Short mmCIF file of C-alpha atoms and ligand atoms in Angstrom, two decimals:
data_model
loop_
_atom_site.label_atom_id
_atom_site.label_comp_id
_atom_site.label_asym_id
_atom_site.label_seq_id
_atom_site.Cartn_x
_atom_site.Cartn_y
_atom_site.Cartn_z
CA MET D 1 169.20 59.80 123.49
CA LYS D 2 169.56 62.29 126.39
CA LYS D 3 172.22 65.05 125.74
CA LEU D 4 173.71 66.60 128.87
CA THR D 5 174.58 70.20 128.81
CA ASN D 6 177.22 72.39 130.39
CA TYR D 7 176.14 74.90 133.00
CA ILE D 8 177.76 78.31 132.32
CA ASN D 9 176.74 81.70 133.57
CA GLY D 10 173.43 80.37 135.04
CA ASN D 11 172.36 78.65 131.82
CA LEU D 12 172.37 74.98 130.64
CA VAL D 13 174.10 75.24 127.30
CA ALA D 14 175.52 73.06 124.54
CA PRO D 15 179.28 72.96 123.98
CA ILE D 16 180.46 75.60 121.58
CA GLY D 17 182.08 73.01 119.24
CA GLY D 18 178.81 71.03 119.09
CA SER D 19 180.37 67.58 119.58
CA TYR D 20 179.54 64.97 122.17
CA LEU D 21 181.01 61.91 123.83
CA ASP D 22 179.34 58.63 124.56
CA ASN D 23 178.30 58.09 128.22
CA ILE D 24 178.32 54.34 128.93
CA ASP D 25 176.21 52.48 131.56
CA PRO D 26 178.83 50.05 132.85
CA SER D 27 176.21 47.56 134.14
CA ARG D 28 174.98 46.89 130.58
CA GLY D 29 178.20 47.94 128.67
CA LYS D 30 175.93 50.20 126.54
CA VAL D 31 175.82 53.97 125.66
CA TYR D 32 172.81 55.59 127.36
CA SER D 33 173.49 59.33 127.16
CA LEU D 34 175.77 61.84 125.45
CA ILE D 35 177.95 64.42 127.17
CA PRO D 36 179.46 67.63 125.85
CA ASP D 37 182.96 67.31 124.42
CA SER D 38 183.79 70.74 125.50
CA ASP D 39 187.12 72.50 124.89
CA GLU D 40 189.10 75.52 125.91
CA ARG D 41 186.46 77.92 124.50
CA ASP D 42 183.77 76.58 126.81
CA VAL D 43 186.28 76.80 129.69
CA ALA D 44 187.06 80.46 128.71
CA LEU D 45 183.37 81.24 128.79
CA ALA D 46 182.92 79.68 132.16
CA ALA D 47 186.07 81.35 133.61
CA LYS D 48 184.85 84.73 132.34
CA ALA D 49 181.42 84.17 133.91
CA ALA D 50 183.01 83.11 137.21
CA LYS D 51 185.43 86.13 137.19
CA GLU D 52 182.54 88.53 136.64
CA ALA D 53 180.47 86.95 139.39
CA PHE D 54 183.33 86.98 141.90
CA PRO D 55 182.96 90.51 143.32
CA PHE D 56 179.33 90.00 143.98
CA TRP D 57 179.60 86.53 145.49
CA SER D 58 182.65 87.20 147.65
CA ASN D 59 181.00 90.36 148.99
CA LEU D 60 177.72 88.66 149.78
CA SER D 61 177.14 88.22 153.45
CA THR D 62 178.21 84.87 154.88
CA LYS D 63 174.61 84.28 155.95
CA LYS D 64 173.36 84.66 152.30
CA ARG D 65 176.08 82.44 150.83
CA SER D 66 175.18 79.91 153.59
CA ASP D 67 171.46 80.12 152.56
CA TYR D 68 172.28 79.31 148.92
CA LEU D 69 174.35 76.33 149.89
CA LEU D 70 171.73 75.07 152.24
CA ALA D 71 169.16 75.39 149.44
CA ILE D 72 171.41 73.20 147.25
CA SER D 73 171.67 70.61 150.08
CA GLU D 74 167.86 70.55 150.57
CA ARG D 75 167.27 70.00 146.86
CA ILE D 76 169.72 67.14 146.85
CA GLU D 77 167.74 65.66 149.79
CA ALA D 78 164.45 66.13 147.93
CA ARG D 79 165.88 64.44 144.79
CA MET D 80 167.80 61.74 146.74
CA HIS D 81 166.29 58.69 145.08
CA GLU D 82 166.59 60.02 141.50
CA MET D 83 170.16 61.05 142.13
CA ALA D 84 171.17 57.72 143.68
CA GLU D 85 169.68 55.85 140.64
CA ALA D 86 171.59 58.20 138.35
CA GLU D 87 174.82 57.62 140.25
CA SER D 88 174.39 53.88 140.22
CA LEU D 89 173.52 53.76 136.44
CA ASP D 90 176.53 56.03 135.62
CA ASN D 91 179.12 54.34 137.76
CA GLY D 92 177.96 50.75 138.11
CA LYS D 93 177.93 50.95 141.86
CA PRO D 94 175.09 49.23 143.80
CA ILE D 95 172.16 51.59 144.24
CA SER D 96 172.21 50.66 148.00
CA LEU D 97 175.63 52.30 148.21
CA ALA D 98 174.61 55.36 146.34
CA MET D 99 171.58 55.72 148.62
CA GLU D 100 173.51 55.17 151.86
CA VAL D 101 176.82 56.90 151.04
CA ASP D 102 177.25 58.97 147.83
CA ILE D 103 174.26 61.16 147.68
CA PRO D 104 173.64 61.66 151.46
CA ARG D 105 177.35 62.67 151.66
CA ALA D 106 176.98 65.11 148.81
CA ARG D 107 173.98 66.67 150.57
CA ASP D 108 176.00 66.79 153.77
CA ASN D 109 179.01 68.38 152.12
CA PHE D 110 176.94 71.44 151.18
CA ALA D 111 175.16 71.57 154.58
CA PHE D 112 178.51 71.19 156.40
CA TYR D 113 180.28 74.11 154.67
CA ALA D 114 177.08 76.22 154.66
CA THR D 115 177.11 76.05 158.45
CA ALA D 116 180.84 75.95 159.00
CA ILE D 117 181.24 79.51 157.60
CA LEU D 118 178.87 80.72 160.21
CA HIS D 119 181.17 79.58 162.96
CA GLU D 120 184.49 80.74 161.69
CA GLN D 121 186.87 82.71 163.92
CA SER D 122 189.84 84.67 162.86
CA GLU D 123 193.23 84.55 164.60
CA SER D 124 194.82 87.44 166.43
CA HIS D 125 198.29 87.61 168.00
CA LEU D 126 198.99 90.17 170.76
CA MET D 127 202.50 91.70 171.17
CA GLY D 128 202.20 92.86 174.76
CA THR D 129 201.73 96.61 174.74
CA THR D 130 203.61 97.11 171.47
CA GLY D 131 201.02 96.00 168.94
CA PHE D 132 198.69 93.39 167.75
CA ASN D 133 198.00 91.32 164.65
CA TYR D 134 194.88 89.97 163.16
CA THR D 135 194.49 87.55 160.24
CA LEU D 136 192.06 88.18 157.39
CA ARG D 137 191.12 85.35 155.16
CA ASP D 138 189.71 86.43 151.83
CA ALA D 139 188.37 84.40 149.00
CA ILE D 140 191.04 83.97 146.20
CA GLY D 141 188.98 84.32 142.98
CA VAL D 142 187.88 81.61 140.56
CA ALA D 143 188.59 78.13 141.82
CA GLY D 144 189.09 75.24 139.37
CA CYS D 145 187.64 71.91 140.79
CA ILE D 146 188.48 68.64 138.94
CA SER D 147 187.09 65.30 140.17
CA PRO D 148 187.26 61.59 139.40
CA TRP D 149 184.65 58.87 138.63
CA ASN D 150 184.75 56.66 141.70
CA LEU D 151 182.60 58.73 144.09
CA PRO D 152 181.30 61.19 141.50
CA LEU D 153 178.93 63.71 143.23
CA TYR D 154 180.48 63.03 146.69
CA LEU D 155 183.94 64.09 145.59
CA PHE D 156 182.72 66.87 143.28
CA SER D 157 180.71 68.45 146.07
CA TRP D 158 183.60 68.00 148.57
CA LYS D 159 185.53 70.55 146.48
CA ILE D 160 182.65 72.85 145.26
CA ALA D 161 181.06 73.37 148.64
CA PRO D 162 184.09 74.79 150.53
CA ALA D 163 185.18 76.80 147.45
CA LEU D 164 181.77 78.47 147.20
CA ALA D 165 181.27 78.77 151.01
CA SER D 166 184.48 80.70 151.38
CA GLY D 167 183.45 83.18 148.71
CA ASN D 168 185.14 81.91 145.54
CA THR D 169 183.35 81.22 142.26
CA VAL D 170 183.92 77.99 140.54
CA VAL D 171 184.68 76.36 137.23
CA ALA D 172 184.24 72.67 137.85
CA LYS D 173 184.84 69.52 135.71
CA PRO D 174 183.41 66.17 136.73
CA SER D 175 184.94 63.01 135.31
CA GLU D 176 183.84 62.38 131.73
CA ILE D 177 183.22 58.71 132.79
CA THR D 178 180.54 59.70 135.33
CA PRO D 179 179.07 63.10 134.51
CA TYR D 180 175.39 62.54 135.20
CA THR D 181 174.91 63.66 138.81
CA ALA D 182 177.13 66.71 138.17
CA TYR D 183 174.50 67.57 135.44
CA LEU D 184 171.71 66.99 137.95
CA LEU D 185 173.60 69.31 140.32
CA SER D 186 173.51 72.00 137.58
CA GLU D 187 169.71 71.48 137.31
CA ILE D 188 169.50 72.09 141.06
CA CYS D 189 171.47 75.33 140.80
CA VAL D 190 169.05 76.57 138.17
CA GLU D 191 166.11 75.55 140.47
CA ILE D 192 167.34 77.50 143.44
CA ASN D 193 168.33 80.52 141.32
CA LEU D 194 171.97 80.41 142.20
CA PRO D 195 173.27 83.66 140.78
CA PRO D 196 174.80 83.42 137.32
CA GLY D 197 178.50 82.58 137.12
CA VAL D 198 178.85 81.55 140.70
CA LEU D 199 179.25 77.89 139.76
CA ASN D 200 180.03 76.74 136.20
CA ILE D 201 180.23 73.07 135.26
CA VAL D 202 182.05 72.13 132.04
CA HIS D 203 181.86 68.60 130.81
CA GLY D 204 184.48 66.82 128.69
CA LEU D 205 187.82 65.15 128.52
CA GLY D 206 190.72 65.64 130.94
CA PRO D 207 193.44 66.52 128.43
CA LYS D 208 191.01 69.19 126.95
CA VAL D 209 188.78 70.65 129.64
CA GLY D 210 190.94 69.68 132.61
CA GLN D 211 194.03 70.99 130.92
CA ALA D 212 192.27 74.27 129.91
CA ILE D 213 191.22 74.78 133.54
CA SER D 214 194.78 74.10 134.78
CA GLU D 215 196.38 76.56 132.45
CA HIS D 216 193.68 79.33 132.41
CA PRO D 217 195.26 82.58 133.73
CA ASP D 218 192.08 83.62 135.52
CA ILE D 219 191.80 80.41 137.68
CA PRO D 220 194.43 80.87 140.32
CA VAL D 221 193.53 77.92 142.60
CA ILE D 222 192.92 74.28 141.74
CA SER D 223 191.62 71.36 143.67
CA PHE D 224 192.08 67.98 141.98
CA THR D 225 191.30 64.38 142.91
CA GLY D 226 192.32 61.59 140.66
CA GLY D 227 195.28 59.55 139.50
CA THR D 228 198.93 60.36 140.53
CA ALA D 229 200.05 60.63 136.92
CA THR D 230 197.32 63.30 136.18
CA GLY D 231 198.28 65.08 139.46
CA LYS D 232 201.84 65.23 138.13
CA GLN D 233 200.65 66.71 134.80
CA ILE D 234 198.46 69.29 136.47
CA SER D 235 201.38 70.28 138.82
CA ALA D 236 203.60 70.69 135.78
CA THR D 237 201.05 73.09 134.17
CA ALA D 238 200.14 74.95 137.32
CA ALA D 239 203.46 75.41 139.07
CA PRO D 240 205.07 77.92 136.60
CA LEU D 241 201.79 79.96 136.88
CA PHE D 242 202.11 79.96 140.72
CA LYS D 243 198.66 78.51 141.25
CA LYS D 244 197.62 77.27 144.55
CA LEU D 245 197.15 73.51 144.33
CA SER D 246 195.51 70.79 146.32
CA LEU D 247 196.08 67.25 145.05
CA GLU D 248 194.25 64.12 146.35
CA LEU D 249 195.91 61.20 144.54
CA GLY D 250 196.02 57.47 144.62
CA GLY D 251 196.69 55.07 147.55
CA LYS D 252 197.94 51.52 148.23
CA ASN D 253 196.64 51.26 151.71
CA PRO D 254 197.75 48.70 154.26
CA ASN D 255 195.23 46.84 156.50
CA ILE D 256 197.18 45.62 159.47
CA ILE D 257 195.59 42.83 161.56
CA PHE D 258 197.02 41.82 164.92
CA ALA D 259 196.02 38.63 166.62
CA ASP D 260 194.53 40.43 169.56
CA CYS D 261 191.89 42.23 167.62
CA ASP D 262 188.19 41.66 167.78
CA PHE D 263 188.14 39.05 165.06
CA ASP D 264 184.48 39.20 164.06
CA GLU D 265 184.28 42.96 163.88
CA MET D 266 187.58 42.97 161.91
CA LEU D 267 186.36 40.38 159.42
CA LYS D 268 183.05 42.23 158.79
CA THR D 269 184.85 45.58 158.29
CA THR D 270 187.64 44.14 156.19
CA LEU D 271 185.03 42.77 153.73
CA ARG D 272 183.96 46.40 153.26
CA SER D 273 187.37 48.00 153.34
CA SER D 274 188.53 45.55 150.65
CA PHE D 275 185.55 45.56 148.18
CA ALA D 276 183.21 48.50 148.85
CA ASN D 277 182.44 50.29 145.54
CA GLN D 278 184.12 47.30 143.84
CA GLY D 279 187.38 48.37 145.55
CA GLN D 280 187.31 51.65 143.66
CA ILE D 281 187.73 53.86 146.67
CA CYS D 282 191.15 55.53 147.21
CA LEU D 283 190.82 54.61 150.97
CA CYS D 284 190.26 50.75 150.37
CA GLY D 285 192.82 48.57 152.13
CA SER D 286 194.31 46.57 149.32
CA ARG D 287 197.29 45.10 151.15
CA ILE D 288 196.19 42.99 154.06
CA PHE D 289 198.96 42.05 156.59
CA ILE D 290 197.95 39.38 159.18
CA GLU D 291 199.90 38.41 162.32
CA ARG D 292 201.18 34.90 161.55
CA SER D 293 199.39 33.14 164.52
CA ILE D 294 195.97 33.95 163.04
CA TYR D 295 196.90 33.96 159.28
CA GLU D 296 195.27 30.58 158.42
CA LYS D 297 192.21 31.31 160.49
CA PHE D 298 191.71 34.76 158.83
CA LYS D 299 192.46 33.42 155.40
CA ASN D 300 189.82 30.59 155.63
CA ALA D 301 187.18 32.84 157.07
CA PHE D 302 187.78 35.74 154.57
CA VAL D 303 187.96 33.46 151.55
CA GLU D 304 184.68 31.80 152.56
CA LYS D 305 182.87 35.11 152.99
CA VAL D 306 184.28 36.69 149.84
CA SER D 307 183.46 33.68 147.68
CA GLN D 308 179.76 34.05 148.73
CA MET D 309 179.54 37.66 147.91
CA LYS D 310 176.86 38.28 145.31
CA VAL D 311 178.02 40.17 142.14
CA GLY D 312 174.91 41.47 140.47
CA ILE D 313 172.80 44.16 138.86
CA PRO D 314 173.55 47.51 140.59
CA SER D 315 169.80 48.51 140.53
CA ASP D 316 169.06 45.41 142.66
CA PRO D 317 168.84 46.64 146.26
CA LYS D 318 170.39 43.33 147.42
CA THR D 319 173.52 43.65 145.27
CA LYS D 320 176.77 44.22 147.17
CA MET D 321 179.12 44.21 144.23
CA GLY D 322 178.07 46.01 141.07
CA ALA D 323 180.00 46.63 137.84
CA LEU D 324 183.43 48.18 137.44
CA VAL D 325 183.34 51.70 135.99
CA SER D 326 184.47 50.90 132.45
CA GLU D 327 185.74 48.20 130.18
CA SER D 328 189.34 49.66 130.06
CA HIS D 329 189.35 49.78 133.84
CA LEU D 330 188.10 46.25 134.16
CA ASN D 331 190.84 45.09 131.64
CA LYS D 332 193.45 47.07 133.70
CA VAL D 333 192.28 45.31 136.98
CA LEU D 334 192.32 41.82 135.31
CA SER D 335 195.81 42.54 133.96
CA TYR D 336 196.95 43.04 137.52
CA VAL D 337 195.61 39.55 138.45
CA LYS D 338 197.66 38.12 135.60
CA LEU D 339 200.70 40.07 136.79
CA ALA D 340 200.27 38.88 140.35
CA GLN D 341 200.30 35.22 139.05
CA GLU D 342 203.44 35.94 137.03
CA GLU D 343 204.96 37.29 140.21
CA GLY D 344 204.28 34.07 142.07
CA GLY D 345 200.84 34.94 143.65
CA ARG D 346 198.06 32.29 144.15
CA VAL D 347 194.53 33.31 143.47
CA LEU D 348 192.45 32.02 146.47
CA THR D 349 189.16 33.25 145.13
CA GLY D 350 187.88 35.33 142.14
CA GLY D 351 190.35 36.60 139.57
CA ASN D 352 187.86 36.48 136.72
CA ARG D 353 185.32 38.49 134.76
CA VAL D 354 181.63 37.57 135.51
CA ILE D 355 178.95 37.38 132.77
CA LEU D 356 175.61 37.91 134.43
CA GLU D 357 172.80 35.48 133.53
CA GLU D 358 170.33 38.33 132.72
CA ALA D 359 170.68 38.86 129.01
CA GLU D 360 170.37 42.66 129.27
CA PHE D 361 173.36 42.79 131.49
CA LYS D 362 175.60 40.20 129.90
CA ASP D 363 177.91 42.89 128.48
CA GLY D 364 178.43 44.70 131.81
CA TYR D 365 181.85 45.11 133.35
CA TYR D 366 181.52 42.61 136.39
CA MET D 367 184.34 40.95 138.16
CA ARG D 368 184.50 38.56 141.07
CA PRO D 369 186.16 39.95 144.21
CA THR D 370 189.68 38.59 144.26
CA ILE D 371 192.08 37.46 147.02
CA ILE D 372 195.70 36.68 146.23
CA GLU D 373 198.44 35.23 148.53
CA GLY D 374 202.02 34.36 148.17
CA LEU D 375 203.36 37.63 146.99
CA ASP D 376 206.41 39.60 148.12
CA ALA D 377 205.59 42.92 149.77
CA TYR D 378 207.74 44.73 147.28
CA CYS D 379 206.56 43.24 144.02
CA ARG D 380 204.56 45.40 141.51
CA THR D 381 201.24 44.03 142.47
CA ASN D 382 201.78 45.08 146.00
CA GLN D 383 203.37 48.47 145.13
CA GLU D 384 201.08 49.87 142.39
CA GLU D 385 197.58 51.05 142.79
CA ILE D 386 195.07 48.61 141.17
CA PHE D 387 191.93 50.41 142.28
CA GLY D 388 189.62 47.45 141.95
CA PRO D 389 188.34 44.41 143.83
CA VAL D 390 191.74 42.82 144.35
CA VAL D 391 193.54 42.36 147.71
CA SER D 392 196.69 40.48 148.72
CA LEU D 393 197.27 38.68 152.01
CA GLN D 394 200.71 38.47 153.73
CA ALA D 395 201.69 37.13 157.15
CA PHE D 396 204.02 39.10 159.52
CA ASP D 397 205.71 38.36 162.78
CA THR D 398 206.69 41.71 164.35
CA GLU D 399 205.52 45.38 164.53
CA GLU D 400 208.82 46.45 162.94
CA GLU D 401 208.39 44.12 160.04
CA VAL D 402 204.83 45.04 159.23
CA LEU D 403 205.68 48.76 159.54
CA ALA D 404 208.35 48.35 156.93
CA TYR D 405 205.85 46.63 154.62
CA ALA D 406 203.16 49.20 155.33
CA ASN D 407 205.46 52.12 154.58
CA SER D 408 207.23 50.61 151.63
CA THR D 409 205.06 52.13 148.72
CA ARG D 410 205.30 55.59 147.23
CA TYR D 411 201.81 56.29 148.49
CA GLY D 412 200.65 57.33 151.96
CA LEU D 413 196.92 57.89 151.97
CA ALA D 414 195.10 55.68 154.57
CA ALA D 415 196.07 52.81 156.88
CA THR D 416 193.87 50.59 158.99
CA LEU D 417 195.12 48.96 162.20
CA TRP D 418 193.26 46.10 164.11
CA THR D 419 194.47 45.61 167.68
CA SER D 420 193.02 45.73 171.19
CA ASN D 421 196.44 46.88 172.57
CA LEU D 422 196.20 50.61 173.18
CA GLN D 423 199.92 51.28 173.41
CA ARG D 424 200.59 49.45 170.15
CA ALA D 425 197.72 51.31 168.42
CA HIS D 426 199.28 54.70 169.44
CA ARG D 427 202.85 53.57 168.67
CA MET D 428 201.89 52.28 165.20
CA ALA D 429 199.63 55.18 164.37
CA HIS D 430 202.54 57.53 164.99
CA LYS D 431 204.91 55.61 162.76
CA LEU D 432 202.64 54.87 159.85
CA GLU D 433 203.40 57.09 156.86
CA SER D 434 199.79 57.86 156.13
CA GLY D 435 197.49 60.90 156.13
CA ILE D 436 194.73 58.90 157.76
CA VAL D 437 194.99 56.07 160.38
CA TRP D 438 191.86 54.14 161.26
CA VAL D 439 192.11 52.04 164.45
CA ASN D 440 189.56 49.20 164.76
CA CYS D 441 187.30 50.82 162.07
CA TRP D 442 187.30 51.99 158.41
CA LEU D 443 185.81 54.88 156.63
CA LEU D 444 184.45 56.28 159.98
CA ARG D 445 184.45 59.89 158.72
CA ASP D 446 184.00 63.13 160.64
CA LEU D 447 183.81 66.02 158.11
CA ARG D 448 185.73 68.33 160.41
CA THR D 449 189.01 66.24 160.23
CA PRO D 450 191.82 66.87 157.72
CA PHE D 451 191.71 64.55 154.82
CA GLY D 452 194.57 63.71 152.39
CA GLY D 453 197.73 61.83 151.78
CA MET D 454 201.45 61.84 152.33
CA LYS D 455 204.15 61.10 149.71
CA GLN D 456 202.72 60.58 146.25
CA SER D 457 199.16 60.31 147.59
CA GLY D 458 198.87 64.06 147.37
CA MET D 459 199.60 67.55 148.48
CA GLY D 460 197.66 69.63 150.98
CA ARG D 461 194.53 68.51 152.89
CA GLU D 462 190.87 68.82 152.30
CA GLY D 463 188.08 68.59 154.90
CA GLY D 464 186.87 70.76 157.66
CA PHE D 465 188.58 74.13 158.13
CA GLU D 466 191.62 72.81 156.14
CA ALA D 467 189.58 73.25 153.01
CA LEU D 468 188.35 76.69 153.97
CA ARG D 469 191.86 77.64 154.59
CA PHE D 470 192.98 76.30 151.24
CA PHE D 471 190.37 78.38 149.41
CA THR D 472 191.27 81.55 151.14
CA GLU D 473 194.27 83.78 151.20
CA PRO D 474 195.50 84.72 154.66
CA LYS D 475 196.65 88.38 155.22
CA ASN D 476 198.18 89.54 158.41
CA VAL D 477 197.35 93.11 159.57
CA CYS D 478 199.76 94.50 162.23
CA ILE D 479 198.70 97.48 164.27
CA ARG D 480 201.17 99.42 166.43
CA LEU D 481 199.67 100.37 169.79
O1 TXE N 1 191.74 59.51 136.97
P1 TXE N 1 192.24 60.72 136.17
P2 TXE N 1 190.78 58.33 136.53
C1 TXE N 1 193.31 56.93 140.57
C2 TXE N 1 193.16 55.38 140.38
C3 TXE N 1 192.58 55.23 138.96
C4 TXE N 1 193.37 56.33 138.32
C5 TXE N 1 192.68 56.81 137.04
O2 TXE N 1 194.48 54.88 140.36
O3 TXE N 1 192.86 53.99 138.33
O4 TXE N 1 193.31 57.36 139.26
O5 TXE N 1 191.33 57.17 137.28
C6 TXE N 1 190.67 64.73 134.75
N1 TXE N 1 194.52 67.79 133.15
N2 TXE N 1 192.10 57.50 141.25
O6 TXE N 1 190.87 57.96 135.01
O7 TXE N 1 192.51 60.26 134.77
C7 TXE N 1 189.81 63.70 134.31
O8 TXE N 1 189.03 64.10 133.22
C8 TXE N 1 193.53 68.09 133.99
C9 TXE N 1 192.34 57.83 142.59
O9 TXE N 1 189.47 58.91 136.93
O10 TXE N 1 193.37 61.26 136.99
C10 TXE N 1 188.92 63.56 135.56
O11 TXE N 1 187.97 64.56 135.71
N3 TXE N 1 192.51 67.15 134.28
C11 TXE N 1 191.38 58.72 143.05
C12 TXE N 1 189.92 63.65 136.70
O12 TXE N 1 191.04 64.39 136.00
C13 TXE N 1 192.72 65.92 133.75
C14 TXE N 1 189.99 58.52 142.56
C15 TXE N 1 190.54 62.37 137.21
O13 TXE N 1 190.99 61.65 136.12
C16 TXE N 1 193.75 65.62 132.88
C17 TXE N 1 189.94 58.15 141.19
C18 TXE N 1 194.69 66.64 132.59
N4 TXE N 1 195.77 66.40 131.83
C19 TXE N 1 190.97 57.60 140.63
N5 TXE N 1 193.64 64.25 132.56
C20 TXE N 1 191.29 59.11 144.51
N6 TXE N 1 192.43 59.42 145.14
O14 TXE N 1 190.27 59.37 145.04
C21 TXE N 1 192.55 63.86 133.17
N7 TXE N 1 191.95 64.81 133.89
#
């Protein structure tokens, strides 16, 4: 069975402790490879290599750093199909999604930051004839990047690329549930001769490897995406060490539908925003609020479409809904369906595990996309992040009422708004407590825009120049004239 390796100081190496974890293919429910069960000794080696590489990398010309990142981007493009297959196998997502979204986006993340640094400008502040100030932005040192399983290479590269582009060296940890494409990325780094120590990838469990990164004294900056509870744990570790932190956490996003929207466009997009990647995207809209006059029309059309969605083998190009990422996650999602029923919800479609007919895939973690109605906006099902193919429907009468529902959770990541009334769109966008508001669209992403959440959805922003700012230390220089 294939054993993945860590990537430390330019070499593909076994973990020091010699032990491995099972890596499961969720479409079959079977172990298909082994990943290093690394510990603080591997992290220490990686941090040492990264620290030693920092002076060289941070002093390299912007153009040379850019060339290395572009070379990574080009190799991802060249290995696109292989990487999409690997992502689909590792995560359970349809291969079509990995080909259209995950791997192209990872490629673009490297290209985006490789070229962004060529266009950076620094600020200056004139003080009449008295003096002037200019701002230097220097790389900080070794950056720790910790990422989750839902968009494995996409989110991993969304952190690594700006950290490296701005001159930091990196110790990175992908999710132990979906490590494979991070391993392929380390192969690519070897192929392009990335200088040793610039990027180090350590595989293993969160409480061991992630914790060791969070507490390592030579890693002063940490970028994390994952669950809110883990974010809290990392903050508790990093705060007394005065580390710079960026946290991208969970969401419980509202999808608000007014009667005056373009119904067909809204319906088509709402299918995606509810169930793309089996609902395992932090930006999915899991609470759907519908203006009362079109509630029944929407409900009937939505239930009809969702009940026809094919749940199938991820490697089949026609599959739209693949497997959930793990058995424990499937059980967690199913337990929320049960909770919803206990809370008075009615399951309109789905709600159950699916056993595929193909014998090879009968143990995979499949579930039917699920729609629930009849729940109160403030019940647990509507307040806690489920992170699976489950949405709830609720009617509303006024803007004020739906705003109160939308803003009622502890999260504030993304909101979607469907209306053809421009004034209302601006009014609502202003009042929604959400880091991202999509009007008449969903997941329309421009990599230059700030990305992140309010409240317990996170701290700080990624994306565009926000990420380059995060990974640098501003220094004001004041000159008397
Ligand atoms: O997250 P975890 P998981 C949410 C979603 C999901 C939940 C759990 O609600 O159900 O998070 O997902 C590492 N110190 N999102 O299990 O456990 C871990 O190894 C340092 C939202 O993936 O937070 C992995 O690499 N690191 C999200 C990473 O943290 C630790 C996307 C994320 O794992 C650690 C995915 C520790 N003590 C899940 N413990 C979004 N907003 O995009 C774990 N890790």
